[in-house]
Amino acid sequence: MKLWGGRFTKETDQLVNNFNASISFDQKFYRQDIRGSIAHATMLGKQGIISEDESKKIVDGLNGILSDIESGKLEITDEYEDIHTFMEATLIERIGDTGKKLHTGRSRNDQVALDMRLYTRDEVLNVNQEVKELMEVILKIMKENTETYMPGFTHLQKAQPVTVAHHFGAYFEMFKRDRSRLHDIYERMNYCPLGAGALAGTTYPLDRELTASLLDFYGPTLNSMDSVSDRDYLIEFLNALSTIMMHLSRFSEEICIWNSNEYKFIELDDAYSTGSSIMPQKKNPDIAELVRGKTGRVYGALMSLLTTMKGIPLAYNKDMQEDKELSFDAIDTVKGCVSLFKGMIATMRFNPKRMEDSAKHGFTNATDAADYLVKKGVPFRDAHGIVGQLVLTCIEKGIALDDLTLDEYKAISPVFEQDIYDAISLKTCVEKRLTLGAPGPDVMKQVIEKYEGYLLND
Ligand code: ARG
């Protein structure tokens, strides 16, 4: 069964049918297709374009199809070109000629634009929820670790001491921006293309405001050519998904580093690790690696759609059918990754002793030693040089700044007194970092409070 064919004199080649068909993947939005058709049929009845009776018959028929698909009674099969064809054929089979009136004042172009938008809109909310749940886990870890010291890195070299709460807070911020991007996308995309027809609207007195509100849109779109050929919202969504993956991938990389034998900052739970078929000692961070790896696939979907769209003249062209498979894949991939990542970090254990030792032995307090001198009147540039010399001595001896004797300090600068040890202790170094956004536990607790409020309200 085809929705067209009247003007054709022979059957389409089977290979063409296969190449052209989209039902293998667009059946994914059968619910949205039915929902859109119900809104359209309801509106047709209200406007007197079809009778109220016919409208009701169609709506009942569509609801019947929906529940039969959901219960497994009705199977969507590949013999139809697309989900729209399947629905119309099934409806006509069930309710007879009245079913043929459903498509009055509608084209598959505005229908598919609507279906894809409805599907994407739901997924924007789903991804938003997944990310929120990940942030809840991050915040829990932050609360428990405001005084768990670790080295902060630049260039992957130990730089200054921070805390686990501070490090995880950085990711909280990233995911906060991700959610705000999703929010913006939702706001921009939430307008209804139904009623745009093939490209130029229709001559029927459609009530587009009504269908838009039945489908929970803010209102109808304002240009029918744009309505059927706009996929910006999807590109924006794929961009937001790519950014989420970029964040998860950086985080994954850190998990792999921290979980390595050399670092041992964390230990992943057995339930979130895998072994080797040959090396019995192995416990590998495969989940983190896979998340990092799948990032490429999501970027690929974004690049693919941008490229598909770049040469398409107005209005609808079949190229746009290519918006679906990779988008579906990207959306499912991101949801899977976020949720697994959440489980992985919720179950991993920190090794505070290793982290603290690492911070102590990496001269992460060198800046604080220089600041100590500055507070005693030494210009910063000179202080920097003095501490540099001290570090050199420590490297030669294989010790930390904390291990130098006062005499050794004084030999390089007489300004040093007994209080240097307290000034460069890890605790002091972190506690004194009290500017907003810094790791000092007092200011960190204020930030955590803000984050709690954010999760309650957004
Ligand atoms: N399967 C098509 C798509 O995904 C539906 C729209 C078909 N419209 C058309 N004029 N051929 O884009």
mmCIF file of N, CA and C in Angstrom, residues 21-75:
data_model
loop_
_atom_site.group_PDB
_atom_site.id
_atom_site.type_symbol
_atom_site.label_atom_id
_atom_site.label_comp_id
_atom_site.label_asym_id
_atom_site.label_seq_id
_atom_site.Cartn_x
_atom_site.Cartn_y
_atom_site.Cartn_z
ATOM 1 N N ALA A 21 12.563 3.721 1.673
ATOM 2 C CA ALA A 21 11.728 3.490 2.856
ATOM 3 C C ALA A 21 12.397 3.952 4.144
ATOM 4 N N SER A 22 11.572 4.383 5.079
ATOM 5 C CA SER A 22 12.113 4.823 6.375
ATOM 6 C C SER A 22 11.454 4.112 7.544
ATOM 7 N N ILE A 23 10.551 3.173 7.231
ATOM 8 C CA ILE A 23 9.767 2.583 8.327
ATOM 9 C C ILE A 23 10.628 1.815 9.331
ATOM 10 N N SER A 24 11.760 1.283 8.861
ATOM 11 C CA SER A 24 12.593 0.520 9.804
ATOM 12 C C SER A 24 13.055 1.393 10.961
ATOM 13 N N PHE A 25 13.165 2.688 10.734
ATOM 14 C CA PHE A 25 13.584 3.555 11.844
ATOM 15 C C PHE A 25 12.530 4.567 12.280
ATOM 16 N N ASP A 26 11.644 5.019 11.353
ATOM 17 C CA ASP A 26 10.709 6.050 11.833
ATOM 18 C C ASP A 26 9.543 5.458 12.633
ATOM 19 N N GLN A 27 9.486 4.111 12.706
ATOM 20 C CA GLN A 27 8.470 3.511 13.590
ATOM 21 C C GLN A 27 8.769 3.855 15.050
ATOM 22 N N LYS A 28 9.983 4.334 15.285
ATOM 23 C CA LYS A 28 10.351 4.713 16.648
ATOM 24 C C LYS A 28 9.426 5.804 17.194
ATOM 25 N N PHE A 29 8.869 6.633 16.273
ATOM 26 C CA PHE A 29 7.962 7.673 16.802
ATOM 27 C C PHE A 29 6.487 7.409 16.453
ATOM 28 N N TYR A 30 6.088 6.152 16.543
ATOM 29 C CA TYR A 30 4.676 5.849 16.253
ATOM 30 C C TYR A 30 3.741 6.568 17.220
ATOM 31 N N ARG A 31 4.161 6.699 18.478
ATOM 32 C CA ARG A 31 3.290 7.379 19.458
ATOM 33 C C ARG A 31 3.077 8.835 19.056
ATOM 34 N N GLN A 32 4.141 9.476 18.670
ATOM 35 C CA GLN A 32 4.052 10.884 18.274
ATOM 36 C C GLN A 32 3.211 11.026 17.012
ATOM 37 N N ASP A 33 3.349 10.067 16.099
ATOM 38 C CA ASP A 33 2.577 10.131 14.857
ATOM 39 C C ASP A 33 1.082 10.042 15.164
ATOM 40 N N ILE A 34 0.741 9.142 16.075
ATOM 41 C CA ILE A 34 -0.675 8.995 16.440
ATOM 42 C C ILE A 34 -1.169 10.239 17.179
ATOM 43 N N ARG A 35 -0.351 10.725 18.080
ATOM 44 C CA ARG A 35 -0.754 11.907 18.843
ATOM 45 C C ARG A 35 -1.022 13.100 17.906
ATOM 46 N N GLY A 36 -0.142 13.273 16.933
ATOM 47 C CA GLY A 36 -0.310 14.366 15.966
ATOM 48 C C GLY A 36 -1.566 14.171 15.139
ATOM 49 N N SER A 37 -1.817 12.941 14.731
ATOM 50 C CA SER A 37 -3.001 12.666 13.910
ATOM 51 C C SER A 37 -4.288 12.884 14.702
ATOM 52 N N ILE A 38 -4.253 12.539 15.977
ATOM 53 C CA ILE A 38 -5.442 12.757 16.809
ATOM 54 C C ILE A 38 -5.733 14.259 16.923
ATOM 55 N N ALA A 39 -4.691 15.032 17.120
ATOM 56 C CA ALA A 39 -4.886 16.488 17.212
ATOM 57 C C ALA A 39 -5.424 17.032 15.888
ATOM 58 N N HIS A 40 -4.861 16.545 14.784
ATOM 59 C CA HIS A 40 -5.289 17.020 13.465
ATOM 60 C C HIS A 40 -6.757 16.656 13.218
ATOM 61 N N ALA A 41 -7.113 15.402 13.499
ATOM 62 C CA ALA A 41 -8.489 14.947 13.260
ATOM 63 C C ALA A 41 -9.482 15.697 14.159
ATOM 64 N N THR A 42 -9.084 15.942 15.398
ATOM 65 C CA THR A 42 -9.946 16.688 16.324
ATOM 66 C C THR A 42 -10.231 18.082 15.771
ATOM 67 N N MET A 43 -9.166 18.711 15.302
ATOM 68 C CA MET A 43 -9.293 20.062 14.755
ATOM 69 C C MET A 43 -10.156 20.061 13.471
ATOM 70 N N LEU A 44 -9.948 19.059 12.612
ATOM 71 C CA LEU A 44 -10.751 18.984 11.375
ATOM 72 C C LEU A 44 -12.244 18.919 11.713
ATOM 73 N N GLY A 45 -12.560 18.162 12.755
ATOM 74 C CA GLY A 45 -13.965 18.032 13.182
ATOM 75 C C GLY A 45 -14.503 19.350 13.726
ATOM 76 N N LYS A 46 -13.726 19.987 14.590
ATOM 77 C CA LYS A 46 -14.164 21.259 15.206
ATOM 78 C C LYS A 46 -14.393 22.330 14.150
ATOM 79 N N GLN A 47 -13.581 22.287 13.101
ATOM 80 C CA GLN A 47 -13.662 23.312 12.052
ATOM 81 C C GLN A 47 -14.714 22.962 10.996
ATOM 82 N N GLY A 48 -15.330 21.794 11.148
ATOM 83 C CA GLY A 48 -16.337 21.386 10.158
ATOM 84 C C GLY A 48 -15.736 20.979 8.818
ATOM 85 N N ILE A 49 -14.433 20.705 8.800
ATOM 86 C CA ILE A 49 -13.786 20.266 7.551
ATOM 87 C C ILE A 49 -14.148 18.801 7.300
ATOM 88 N N ILE A 50 -14.255 18.043 8.359
ATOM 89 C CA ILE A 50 -14.931 16.743 8.312
ATOM 90 C C ILE A 50 -16.014 16.809 9.402
ATOM 91 N N SER A 51 -16.926 15.852 9.420
ATOM 92 C CA SER A 51 -17.990 15.947 10.431
ATOM 93 C C SER A 51 -17.447 15.525 11.802
ATOM 94 N N GLU A 52 -18.143 15.955 12.848
ATOM 95 C CA GLU A 52 -17.729 15.590 14.216
ATOM 96 C C GLU A 52 -17.723 14.066 14.371
ATOM 97 N N ASP A 53 -18.692 13.427 13.710
ATOM 98 C CA ASP A 53 -18.791 11.973 13.754
ATOM 99 C C ASP A 53 -17.567 11.295 13.165
ATOM 100 N N GLU A 54 -17.203 11.813 11.993
ATOM 101 C CA GLU A 54 -16.021 11.251 11.309
ATOM 102 C C GLU A 54 -14.775 11.468 12.151
ATOM 103 N N SER A 55 -14.712 12.665 12.724
ATOM 104 C CA SER A 55 -13.561 12.992 13.558
ATOM 105 C C SER A 55 -13.454 12.001 14.710
ATOM 106 N N LYS A 56 -14.578 11.741 15.348
ATOM 107 C CA LYS A 56 -14.571 10.838 16.493
ATOM 108 C C LYS A 56 -14.167 9.417 16.085
ATOM 109 N N LYS A 57 -14.711 9.012 14.939
ATOM 110 C CA LYS A 57 -14.388 7.672 14.441
ATOM 111 C C LYS A 57 -12.880 7.525 14.203
ATOM 112 N N ILE A 58 -12.313 8.573 13.628
ATOM 113 C CA ILE A 58 -10.867 8.543 13.346
ATOM 114 C C ILE A 58 -10.066 8.503 14.653
ATOM 115 N N VAL A 59 -10.459 9.374 15.588
ATOM 116 C CA VAL A 59 -9.731 9.433 16.868
ATOM 117 C C VAL A 59 -9.818 8.089 17.594
ATOM 118 N N ASP A 60 -11.025 7.506 17.616
ATOM 119 C CA ASP A 60 -11.172 6.192 18.266
ATOM 120 C C ASP A 60 -10.312 5.144 17.570
ATOM 121 N N GLY A 61 -10.339 5.187 16.251
ATOM 122 C CA GLY A 61 -9.529 4.242 15.476
ATOM 123 C C GLY A 61 -8.058 4.366 15.819
ATOM 124 N N LEU A 62 -7.583 5.619 15.898
ATOM 125 C CA LEU A 62 -6.161 5.850 16.193
ATOM 126 C C LEU A 62 -5.813 5.383 17.608
ATOM 127 N N ASN A 63 -6.718 5.653 18.548
ATOM 128 C CA ASN A 63 -6.471 5.183 19.922
ATOM 129 C C ASN A 63 -6.414 3.662 19.982
ATOM 130 N N GLY A 64 -7.277 3.023 19.188
ATOM 131 C CA GLY A 64 -7.269 1.556 19.127
ATOM 132 C C GLY A 64 -5.936 1.041 18.586
ATOM 133 N N ILE A 65 -5.465 1.701 17.539
ATOM 134 C CA ILE A 65 -4.171 1.295 16.953
ATOM 135 C C ILE A 65 -3.064 1.441 18.004
ATOM 136 N N LEU A 66 -3.104 2.568 18.712
ATOM 137 C CA LEU A 66 -2.071 2.819 19.734
ATOM 138 C C LEU A 66 -2.063 1.710 20.779
ATOM 139 N N SER A 67 -3.264 1.393 21.298
ATOM 140 C CA SER A 67 -3.232 0.391 22.379
ATOM 141 C C SER A 67 -2.868 -0.985 21.842
ATOM 142 N N ASP A 68 -3.226 -1.271 20.589
ATOM 143 C CA ASP A 68 -2.842 -2.575 20.031
ATOM 144 C C ASP A 68 -1.341 -2.678 19.768
ATOM 145 N N ILE A 69 -0.739 -1.558 19.401
ATOM 146 C CA ILE A 69 0.735 -1.596 19.224
ATOM 147 C C ILE A 69 1.393 -1.797 20.590
ATOM 148 N N GLU A 70 0.900 -1.017 21.572
ATOM 149 C CA GLU A 70 1.510 -1.085 22.912
ATOM 150 C C GLU A 70 1.385 -2.489 23.510
ATOM 151 N N SER A 71 0.240 -3.138 23.253
ATOM 152 C CA SER A 71 0.045 -4.463 23.855
ATOM 153 C C SER A 71 0.695 -5.572 23.026
ATOM 154 N N GLY A 72 1.203 -5.221 21.874
ATOM 155 C CA GLY A 72 1.863 -6.220 21.042
ATOM 156 C C GLY A 72 0.906 -6.942 20.097
ATOM 157 N N LYS A 73 -0.364 -6.529 20.118
ATOM 158 C CA LYS A 73 -1.362 -7.168 19.257
ATOM 159 C C LYS A 73 -1.139 -6.797 17.788
ATOM 160 N N LEU A 74 -0.682 -5.557 17.607
ATOM 161 C CA LEU A 74 -0.458 -5.065 16.241
ATOM 162 C C LEU A 74 1.033 -4.828 16.035
ATOM 163 N N GLU A 75 1.540 -5.395 14.954
ATOM 164 C CA GLU A 75 2.961 -5.256 14.692
ATOM 165 C C GLU A 75 3.187 -4.274 13.540
#
